[in-house]
CSV table of C-alpha atoms in Angstrom, one decimal:
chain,number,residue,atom,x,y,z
A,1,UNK,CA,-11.6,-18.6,-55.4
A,2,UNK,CA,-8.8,-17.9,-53.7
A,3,UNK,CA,-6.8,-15.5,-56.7
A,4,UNK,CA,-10.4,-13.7,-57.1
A,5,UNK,CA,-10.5,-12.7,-53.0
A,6,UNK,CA,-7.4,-11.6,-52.8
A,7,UNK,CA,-7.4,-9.4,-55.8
A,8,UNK,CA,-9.0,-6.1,-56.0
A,9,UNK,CA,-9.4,-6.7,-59.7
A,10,UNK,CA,-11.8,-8.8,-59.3
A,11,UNK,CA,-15.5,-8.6,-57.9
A,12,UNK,CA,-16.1,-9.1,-54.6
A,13,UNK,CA,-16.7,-13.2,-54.3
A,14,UNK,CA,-20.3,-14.1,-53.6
A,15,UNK,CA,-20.8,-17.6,-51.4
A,16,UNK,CA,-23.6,-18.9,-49.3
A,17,UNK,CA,-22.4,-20.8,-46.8
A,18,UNK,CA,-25.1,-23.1,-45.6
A,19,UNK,CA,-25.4,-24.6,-48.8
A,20,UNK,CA,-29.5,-25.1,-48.8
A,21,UNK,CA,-32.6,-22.8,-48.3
A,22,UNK,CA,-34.2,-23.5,-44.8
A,23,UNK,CA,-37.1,-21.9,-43.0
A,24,UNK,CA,-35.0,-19.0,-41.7
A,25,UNK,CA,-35.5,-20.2,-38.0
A,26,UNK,CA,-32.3,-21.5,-37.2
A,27,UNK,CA,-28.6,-21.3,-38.6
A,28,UNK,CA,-26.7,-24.4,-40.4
A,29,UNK,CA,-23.2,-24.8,-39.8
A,30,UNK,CA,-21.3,-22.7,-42.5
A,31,UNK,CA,-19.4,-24.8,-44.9
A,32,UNK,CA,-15.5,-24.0,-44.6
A,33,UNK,CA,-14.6,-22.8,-48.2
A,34,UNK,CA,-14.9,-19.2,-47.5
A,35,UNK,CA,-13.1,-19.7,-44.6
A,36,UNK,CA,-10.4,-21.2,-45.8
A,37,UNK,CA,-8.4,-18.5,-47.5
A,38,UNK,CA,-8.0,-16.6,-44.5
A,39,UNK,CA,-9.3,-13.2,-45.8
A,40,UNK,CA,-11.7,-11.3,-44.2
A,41,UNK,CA,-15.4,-11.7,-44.6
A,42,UNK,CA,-18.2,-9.7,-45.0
A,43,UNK,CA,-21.1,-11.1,-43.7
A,44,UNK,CA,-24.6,-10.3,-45.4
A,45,UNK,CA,-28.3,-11.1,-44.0
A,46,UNK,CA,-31.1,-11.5,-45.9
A,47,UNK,CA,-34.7,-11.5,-44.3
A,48,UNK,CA,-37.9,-12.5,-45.9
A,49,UNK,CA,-40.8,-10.6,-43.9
A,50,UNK,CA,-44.2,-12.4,-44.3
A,51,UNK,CA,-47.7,-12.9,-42.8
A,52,UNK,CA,-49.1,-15.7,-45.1
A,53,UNK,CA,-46.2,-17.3,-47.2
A,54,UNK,CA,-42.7,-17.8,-46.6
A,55,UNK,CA,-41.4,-17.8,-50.1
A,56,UNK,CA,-37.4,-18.4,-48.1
A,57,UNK,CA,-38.6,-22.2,-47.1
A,58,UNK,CA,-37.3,-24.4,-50.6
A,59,UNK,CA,-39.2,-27.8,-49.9
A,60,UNK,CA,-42.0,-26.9,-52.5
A,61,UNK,CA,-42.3,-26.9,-56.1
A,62,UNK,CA,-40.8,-23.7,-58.4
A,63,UNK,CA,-44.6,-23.5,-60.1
A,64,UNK,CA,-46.2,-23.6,-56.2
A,65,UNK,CA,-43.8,-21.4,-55.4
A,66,UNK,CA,-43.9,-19.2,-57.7
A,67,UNK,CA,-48.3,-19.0,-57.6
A,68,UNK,CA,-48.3,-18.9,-54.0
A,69,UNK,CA,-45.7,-15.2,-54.6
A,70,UNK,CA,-48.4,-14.0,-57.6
A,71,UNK,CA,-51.3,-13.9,-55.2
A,72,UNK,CA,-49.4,-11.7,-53.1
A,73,UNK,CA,-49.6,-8.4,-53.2
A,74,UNK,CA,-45.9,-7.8,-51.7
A,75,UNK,CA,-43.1,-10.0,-51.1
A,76,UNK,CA,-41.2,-8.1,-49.1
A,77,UNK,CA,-37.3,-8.9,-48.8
A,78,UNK,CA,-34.4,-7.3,-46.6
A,79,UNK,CA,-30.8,-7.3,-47.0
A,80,UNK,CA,-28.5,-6.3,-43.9
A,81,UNK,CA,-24.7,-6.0,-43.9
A,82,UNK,CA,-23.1,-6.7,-41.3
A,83,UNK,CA,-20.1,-5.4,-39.6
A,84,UNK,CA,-16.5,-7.2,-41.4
A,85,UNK,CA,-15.2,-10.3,-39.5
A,86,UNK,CA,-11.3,-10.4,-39.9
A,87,UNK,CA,-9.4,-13.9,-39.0
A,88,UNK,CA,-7.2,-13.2,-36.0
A,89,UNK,CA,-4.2,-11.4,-36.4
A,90,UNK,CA,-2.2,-12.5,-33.5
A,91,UNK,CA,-2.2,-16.2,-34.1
A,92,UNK,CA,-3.3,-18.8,-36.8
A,93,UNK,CA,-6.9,-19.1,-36.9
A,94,UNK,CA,-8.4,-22.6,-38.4
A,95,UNK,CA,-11.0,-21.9,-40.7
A,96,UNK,CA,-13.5,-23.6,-38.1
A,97,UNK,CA,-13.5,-21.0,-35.9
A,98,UNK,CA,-13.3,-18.5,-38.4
A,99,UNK,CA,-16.0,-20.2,-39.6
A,100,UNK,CA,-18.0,-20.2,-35.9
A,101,UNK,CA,-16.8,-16.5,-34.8
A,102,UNK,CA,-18.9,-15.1,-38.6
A,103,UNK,CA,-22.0,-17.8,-38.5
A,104,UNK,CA,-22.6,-16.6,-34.4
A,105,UNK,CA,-22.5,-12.6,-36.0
A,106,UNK,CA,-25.5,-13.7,-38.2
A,107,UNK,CA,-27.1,-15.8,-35.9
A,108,UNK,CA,-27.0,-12.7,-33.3
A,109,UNK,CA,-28.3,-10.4,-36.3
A,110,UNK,CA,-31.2,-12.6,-37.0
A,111,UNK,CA,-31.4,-14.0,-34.0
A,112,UNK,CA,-31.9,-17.1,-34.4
A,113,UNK,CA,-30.2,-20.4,-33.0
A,114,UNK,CA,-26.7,-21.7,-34.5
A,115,UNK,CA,-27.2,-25.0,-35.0
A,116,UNK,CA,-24.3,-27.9,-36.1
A,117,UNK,CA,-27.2,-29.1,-38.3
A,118,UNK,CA,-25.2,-28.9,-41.7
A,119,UNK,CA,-26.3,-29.3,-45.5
A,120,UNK,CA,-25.6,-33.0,-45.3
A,121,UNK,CA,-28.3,-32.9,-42.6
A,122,UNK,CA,-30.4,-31.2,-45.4
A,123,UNK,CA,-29.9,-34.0,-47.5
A,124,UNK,CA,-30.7,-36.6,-45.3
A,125,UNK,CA,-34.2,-34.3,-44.3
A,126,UNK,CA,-35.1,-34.4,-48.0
A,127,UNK,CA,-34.5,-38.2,-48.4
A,128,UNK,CA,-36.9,-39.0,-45.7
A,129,UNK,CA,-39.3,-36.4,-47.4
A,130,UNK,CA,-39.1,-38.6,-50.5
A,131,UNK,CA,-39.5,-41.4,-49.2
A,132,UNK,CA,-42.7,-40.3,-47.1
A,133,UNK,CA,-41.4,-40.5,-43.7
A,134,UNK,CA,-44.3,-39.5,-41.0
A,135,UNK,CA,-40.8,-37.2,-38.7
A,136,UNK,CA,-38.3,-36.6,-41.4
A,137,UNK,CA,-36.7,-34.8,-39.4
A,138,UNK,CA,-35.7,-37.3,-36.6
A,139,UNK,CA,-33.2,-38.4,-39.4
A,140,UNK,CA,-31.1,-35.6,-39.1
A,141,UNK,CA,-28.0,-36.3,-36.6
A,142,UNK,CA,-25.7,-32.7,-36.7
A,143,UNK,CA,-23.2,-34.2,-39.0
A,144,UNK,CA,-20.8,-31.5,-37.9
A,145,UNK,CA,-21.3,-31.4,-34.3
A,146,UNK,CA,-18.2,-31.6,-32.3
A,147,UNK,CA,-18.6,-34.3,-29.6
A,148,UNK,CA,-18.7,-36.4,-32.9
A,149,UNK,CA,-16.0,-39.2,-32.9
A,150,UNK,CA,-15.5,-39.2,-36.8
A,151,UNK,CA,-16.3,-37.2,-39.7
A,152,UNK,CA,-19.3,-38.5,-41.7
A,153,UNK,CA,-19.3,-37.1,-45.1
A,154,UNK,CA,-22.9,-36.9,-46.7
A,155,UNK,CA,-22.9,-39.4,-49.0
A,156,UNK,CA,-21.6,-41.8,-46.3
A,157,UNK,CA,-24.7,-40.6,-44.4
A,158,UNK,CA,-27.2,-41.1,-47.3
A,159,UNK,CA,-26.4,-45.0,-47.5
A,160,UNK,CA,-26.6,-45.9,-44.0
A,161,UNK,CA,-30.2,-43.9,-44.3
A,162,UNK,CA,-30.8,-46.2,-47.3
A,163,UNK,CA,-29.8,-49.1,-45.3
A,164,UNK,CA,-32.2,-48.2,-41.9
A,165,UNK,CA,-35.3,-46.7,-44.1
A,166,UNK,CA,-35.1,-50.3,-45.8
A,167,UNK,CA,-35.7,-51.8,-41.8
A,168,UNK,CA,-39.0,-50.2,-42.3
A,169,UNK,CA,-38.7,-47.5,-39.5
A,170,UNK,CA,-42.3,-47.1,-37.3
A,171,UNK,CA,-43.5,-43.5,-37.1
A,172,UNK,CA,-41.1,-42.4,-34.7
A,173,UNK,CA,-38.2,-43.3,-36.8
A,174,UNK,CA,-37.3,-46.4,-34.2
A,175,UNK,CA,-36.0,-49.8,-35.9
A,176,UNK,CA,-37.2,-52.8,-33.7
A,177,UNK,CA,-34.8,-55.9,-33.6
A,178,UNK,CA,-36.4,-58.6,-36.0
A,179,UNK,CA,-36.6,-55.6,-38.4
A,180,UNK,CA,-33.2,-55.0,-37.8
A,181,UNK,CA,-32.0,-58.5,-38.7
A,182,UNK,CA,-34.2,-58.9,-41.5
A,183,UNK,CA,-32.5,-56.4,-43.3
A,184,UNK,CA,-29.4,-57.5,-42.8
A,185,UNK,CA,-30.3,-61.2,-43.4
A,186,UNK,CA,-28.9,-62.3,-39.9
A,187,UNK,CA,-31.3,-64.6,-37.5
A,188,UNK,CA,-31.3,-64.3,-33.6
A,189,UNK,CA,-28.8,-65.9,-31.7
A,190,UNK,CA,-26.1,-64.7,-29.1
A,191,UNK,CA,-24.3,-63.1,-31.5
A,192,UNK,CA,-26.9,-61.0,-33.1
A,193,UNK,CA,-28.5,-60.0,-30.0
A,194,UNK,CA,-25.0,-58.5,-28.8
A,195,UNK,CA,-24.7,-56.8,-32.5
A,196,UNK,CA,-28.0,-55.0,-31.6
A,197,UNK,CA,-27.2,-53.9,-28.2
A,198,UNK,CA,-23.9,-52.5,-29.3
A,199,UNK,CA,-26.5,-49.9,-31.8
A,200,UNK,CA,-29.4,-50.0,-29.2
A,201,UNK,CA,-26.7,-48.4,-26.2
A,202,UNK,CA,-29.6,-46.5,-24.7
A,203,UNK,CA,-30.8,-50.3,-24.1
A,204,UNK,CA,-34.3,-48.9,-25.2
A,205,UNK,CA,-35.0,-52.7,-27.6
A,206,UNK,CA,-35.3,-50.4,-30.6
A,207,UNK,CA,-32.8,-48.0,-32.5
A,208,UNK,CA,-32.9,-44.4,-34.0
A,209,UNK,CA,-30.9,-43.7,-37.6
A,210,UNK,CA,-28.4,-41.9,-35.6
A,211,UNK,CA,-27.3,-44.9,-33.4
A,212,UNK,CA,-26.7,-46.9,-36.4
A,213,UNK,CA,-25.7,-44.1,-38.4
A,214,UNK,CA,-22.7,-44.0,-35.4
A,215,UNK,CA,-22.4,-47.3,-34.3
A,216,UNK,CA,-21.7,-48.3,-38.5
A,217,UNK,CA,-19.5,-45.4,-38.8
A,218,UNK,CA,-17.3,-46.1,-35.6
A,219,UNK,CA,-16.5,-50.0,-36.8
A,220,UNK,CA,-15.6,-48.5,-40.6
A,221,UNK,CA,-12.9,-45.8,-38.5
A,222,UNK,CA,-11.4,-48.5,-36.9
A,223,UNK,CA,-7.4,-48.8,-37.5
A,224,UNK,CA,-8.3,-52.4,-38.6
A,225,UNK,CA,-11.5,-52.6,-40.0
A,226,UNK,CA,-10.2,-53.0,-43.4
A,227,UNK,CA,-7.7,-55.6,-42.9
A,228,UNK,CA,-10.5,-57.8,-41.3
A,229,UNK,CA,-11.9,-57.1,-44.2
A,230,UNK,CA,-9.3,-59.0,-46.3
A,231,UNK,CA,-8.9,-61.3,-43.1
A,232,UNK,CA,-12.4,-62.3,-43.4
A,233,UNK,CA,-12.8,-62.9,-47.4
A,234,UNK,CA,-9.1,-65.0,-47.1
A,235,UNK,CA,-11.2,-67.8,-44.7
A,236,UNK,CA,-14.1,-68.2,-46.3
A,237,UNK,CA,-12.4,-69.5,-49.8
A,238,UNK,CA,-10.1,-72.1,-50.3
A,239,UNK,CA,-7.1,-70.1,-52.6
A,240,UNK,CA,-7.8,-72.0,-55.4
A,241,UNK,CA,-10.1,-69.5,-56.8
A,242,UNK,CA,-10.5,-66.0,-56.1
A,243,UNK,CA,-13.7,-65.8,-55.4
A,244,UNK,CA,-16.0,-67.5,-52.2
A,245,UNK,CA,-18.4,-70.2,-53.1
A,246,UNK,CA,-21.7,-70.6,-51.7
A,247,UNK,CA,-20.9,-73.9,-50.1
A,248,UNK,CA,-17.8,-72.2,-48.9
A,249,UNK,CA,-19.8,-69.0,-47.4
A,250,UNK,CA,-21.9,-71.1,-45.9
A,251,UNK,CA,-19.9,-73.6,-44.3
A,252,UNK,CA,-17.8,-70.0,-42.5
A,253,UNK,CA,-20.7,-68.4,-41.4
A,254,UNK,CA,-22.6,-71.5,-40.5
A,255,UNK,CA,-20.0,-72.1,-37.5
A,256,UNK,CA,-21.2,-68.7,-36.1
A,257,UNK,CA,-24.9,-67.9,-36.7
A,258,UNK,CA,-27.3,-70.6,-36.3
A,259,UNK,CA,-28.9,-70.9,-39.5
A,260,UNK,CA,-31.9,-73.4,-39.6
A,261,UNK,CA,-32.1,-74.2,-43.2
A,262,UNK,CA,-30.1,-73.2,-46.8
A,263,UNK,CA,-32.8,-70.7,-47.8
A,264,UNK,CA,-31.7,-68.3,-44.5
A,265,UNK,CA,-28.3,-68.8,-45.5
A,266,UNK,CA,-28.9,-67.8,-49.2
A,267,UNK,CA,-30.3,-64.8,-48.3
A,268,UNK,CA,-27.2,-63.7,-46.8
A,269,UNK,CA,-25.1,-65.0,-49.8
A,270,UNK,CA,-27.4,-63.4,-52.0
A,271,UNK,CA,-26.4,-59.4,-50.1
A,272,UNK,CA,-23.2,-60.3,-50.4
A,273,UNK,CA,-23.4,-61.4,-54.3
A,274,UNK,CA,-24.4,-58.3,-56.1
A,275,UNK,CA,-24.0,-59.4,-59.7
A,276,UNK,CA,-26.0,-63.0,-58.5
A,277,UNK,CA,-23.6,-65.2,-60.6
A,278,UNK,CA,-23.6,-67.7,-57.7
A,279,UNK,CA,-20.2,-66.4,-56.3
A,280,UNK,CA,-18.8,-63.9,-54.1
A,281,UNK,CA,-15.7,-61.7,-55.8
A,282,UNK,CA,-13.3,-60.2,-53.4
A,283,UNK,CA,-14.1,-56.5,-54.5
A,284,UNK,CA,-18.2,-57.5,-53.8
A,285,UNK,CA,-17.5,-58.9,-50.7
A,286,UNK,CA,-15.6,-55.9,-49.4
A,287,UNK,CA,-17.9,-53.6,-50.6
A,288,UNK,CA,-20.5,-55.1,-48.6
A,289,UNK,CA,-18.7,-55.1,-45.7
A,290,UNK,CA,-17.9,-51.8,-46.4
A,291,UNK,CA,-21.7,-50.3,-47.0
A,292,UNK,CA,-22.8,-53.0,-43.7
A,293,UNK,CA,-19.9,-52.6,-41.2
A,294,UNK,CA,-21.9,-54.2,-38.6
A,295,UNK,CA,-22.1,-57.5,-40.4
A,296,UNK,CA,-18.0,-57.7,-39.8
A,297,UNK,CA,-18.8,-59.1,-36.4
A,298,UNK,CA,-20.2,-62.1,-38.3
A,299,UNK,CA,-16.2,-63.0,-38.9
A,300,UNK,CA,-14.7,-61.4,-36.0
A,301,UNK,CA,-14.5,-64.8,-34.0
A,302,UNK,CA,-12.6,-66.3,-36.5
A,303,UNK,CA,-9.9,-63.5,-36.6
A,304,UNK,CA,-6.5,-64.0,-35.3
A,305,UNK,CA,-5.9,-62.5,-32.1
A,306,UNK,CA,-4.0,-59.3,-33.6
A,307,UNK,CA,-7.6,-58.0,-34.1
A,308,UNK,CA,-9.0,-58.8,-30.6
A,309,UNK,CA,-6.6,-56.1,-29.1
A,310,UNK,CA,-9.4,-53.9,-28.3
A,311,UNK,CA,-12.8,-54.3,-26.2
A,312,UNK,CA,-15.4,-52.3,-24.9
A,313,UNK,CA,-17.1,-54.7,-22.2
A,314,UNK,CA,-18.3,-57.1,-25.0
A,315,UNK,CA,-17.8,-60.7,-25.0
A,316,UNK,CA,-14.7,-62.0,-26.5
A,317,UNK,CA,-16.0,-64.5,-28.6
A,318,UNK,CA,-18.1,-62.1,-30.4
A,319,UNK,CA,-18.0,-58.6,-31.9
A,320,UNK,CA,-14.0,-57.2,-31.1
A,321,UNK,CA,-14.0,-55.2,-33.7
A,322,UNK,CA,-17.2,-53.6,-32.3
A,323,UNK,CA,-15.5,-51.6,-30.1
């Protein structure tokens, strides 16, 4: 892309930097690869003007689609260029706010509102769509605003949606705690409780996607998550094997959470054994830690104290690695 822009022998480079269709009432955050080259930009705006059907809006079928335009008599379109957007001259410009400076000239032009909804957002939107969410759109968290901590990529962003749409959501989108747990095989006890509040910081007794989309996301970032990883699989097996046991699992997590018979604690063996050959690799056992961050906090008291450097008001015999 780069060789084509910056040579005249070459057509002009065509990109759409939202990525998605939406309903042409408000801006996404431009995606940075026609930023990124540094070379100016021309910015183009397309309008779709319409009394009974917005044929711009994508979230229906090509053949409704395309029979809804048929018993028009007009579809009207209009295509606006807009002045050139240059990256500054006088010092390096990141491609971000080359990036912000071009998507607030076409927000102006059609004014609308610039958003830091972004095509992941899209994604996650159509997801809940799919899977017949009553507010789809309270799943969508502006993956690119900029009070965010981390980066969440999308696909990042789809799982944890998988993950809380499996909580069975009410119609607001809210997860309550017993749903919580039972998705993620825990029971109630001290421990749990805290694991909940630490989503729930609003202290509303229920969670939205985008609290557990963060509060998963901020114990993956940590410096350390990954070695308590390894920490936590190295205690629950013996060395002879490389793998963890069920009597093994069971007898580690048992000292934690108070499970009241083996059935509760096979259903947290079971998450953790994917293939269900009765034992826990080290590769499936990261990876579950991995795609459930939160259930980390189910080790962290047996960590050694290199990993309970860091606290956030919790209680130190519980979630460090929480914070």
């Amino acid at each position: 892309m780069q060789r084509k822009a910056s040579s005249n022998r070459f057509p002009r480079v065509l990109l759409f930097p939202e990525g998605t269709t939406t309903n042409g009432r408000f801006l996404l955050s431009f995606q940075m690869g026609a930023f990124i080259p540094g070379y100016p930009i021309q910015p183009v705006v397309v309008r779709y003007p319409y009394v009974h059907f917005d044929q711009s809006w994508g979230n229906i079928s090509l053949m409704k689609l395309m029979f809804r335009m048929f018993t028009q008599f007009h579809n009207f379109m209009e295509v606006e260029y807009l002045p050139v957007v240059s990256p500054s001259q006088s010092q390096k410009e990141p491609a971000s706010i080359f990036a912000e400076r071009t998507a607030r000239a076409v927000a102006s032009a059609l004014n609308v509102v610039q958003t830091s909804y972004s095509y992941g957002d899209m994604m996650l939107l159509m997801k809940a769509y799919e899977m017949k969410q009553e507010n789809p759109s309270s799943f969508m968290v502006e993956l690119t605003h900029k009070d965010l901590d981390y980066r969440i990529n999308t696909m990042e962003a789809l799982e944890f949606l998988d993950k809380f749409l499996s909580m069975d959501p009410d119609n607001s989108g809210h997860v309550k705690f017993e749903d919580f747990l039972e998705a993620l095989r825990l029971k109630p006890c001290d421990l749990t409780r805290k694991i909940f509040e630490f989503v729930d910081f609003e202290r509303n007794g229920k969670i939205t996607f985008k609290q557990f989309l963060l509060a998963s996301t901020h114990v993956m970032r940590q410096p350390l998550f990954q070695r308590a990883c390894e920490f936590s699989f190295a205690m629950c097996h013996d060395g002879a094997h490389d793998y963890v046991s069920r009597e093994q699992f069971a007898c580690t997590v048992s000292q934690i959470i108070p499970f009241t018979n083996d059935e509760d604690v096979a259903e947290l063996f079971n998450m953790f054994d994917k293939d269900g050959d009765g034992k826990i690799a080290k590769p499936d056992f990261l990876n579950c830690l991995t795609k459930n961050p939160l259930l980390i906090a189910i080790f962290a008291p047996l960590l050694p104290d290199e990993f309970l450097h860091v606290s956030n008001g919790l209680p130190e015999d519980a979630t460090h690695l929480l914070c």
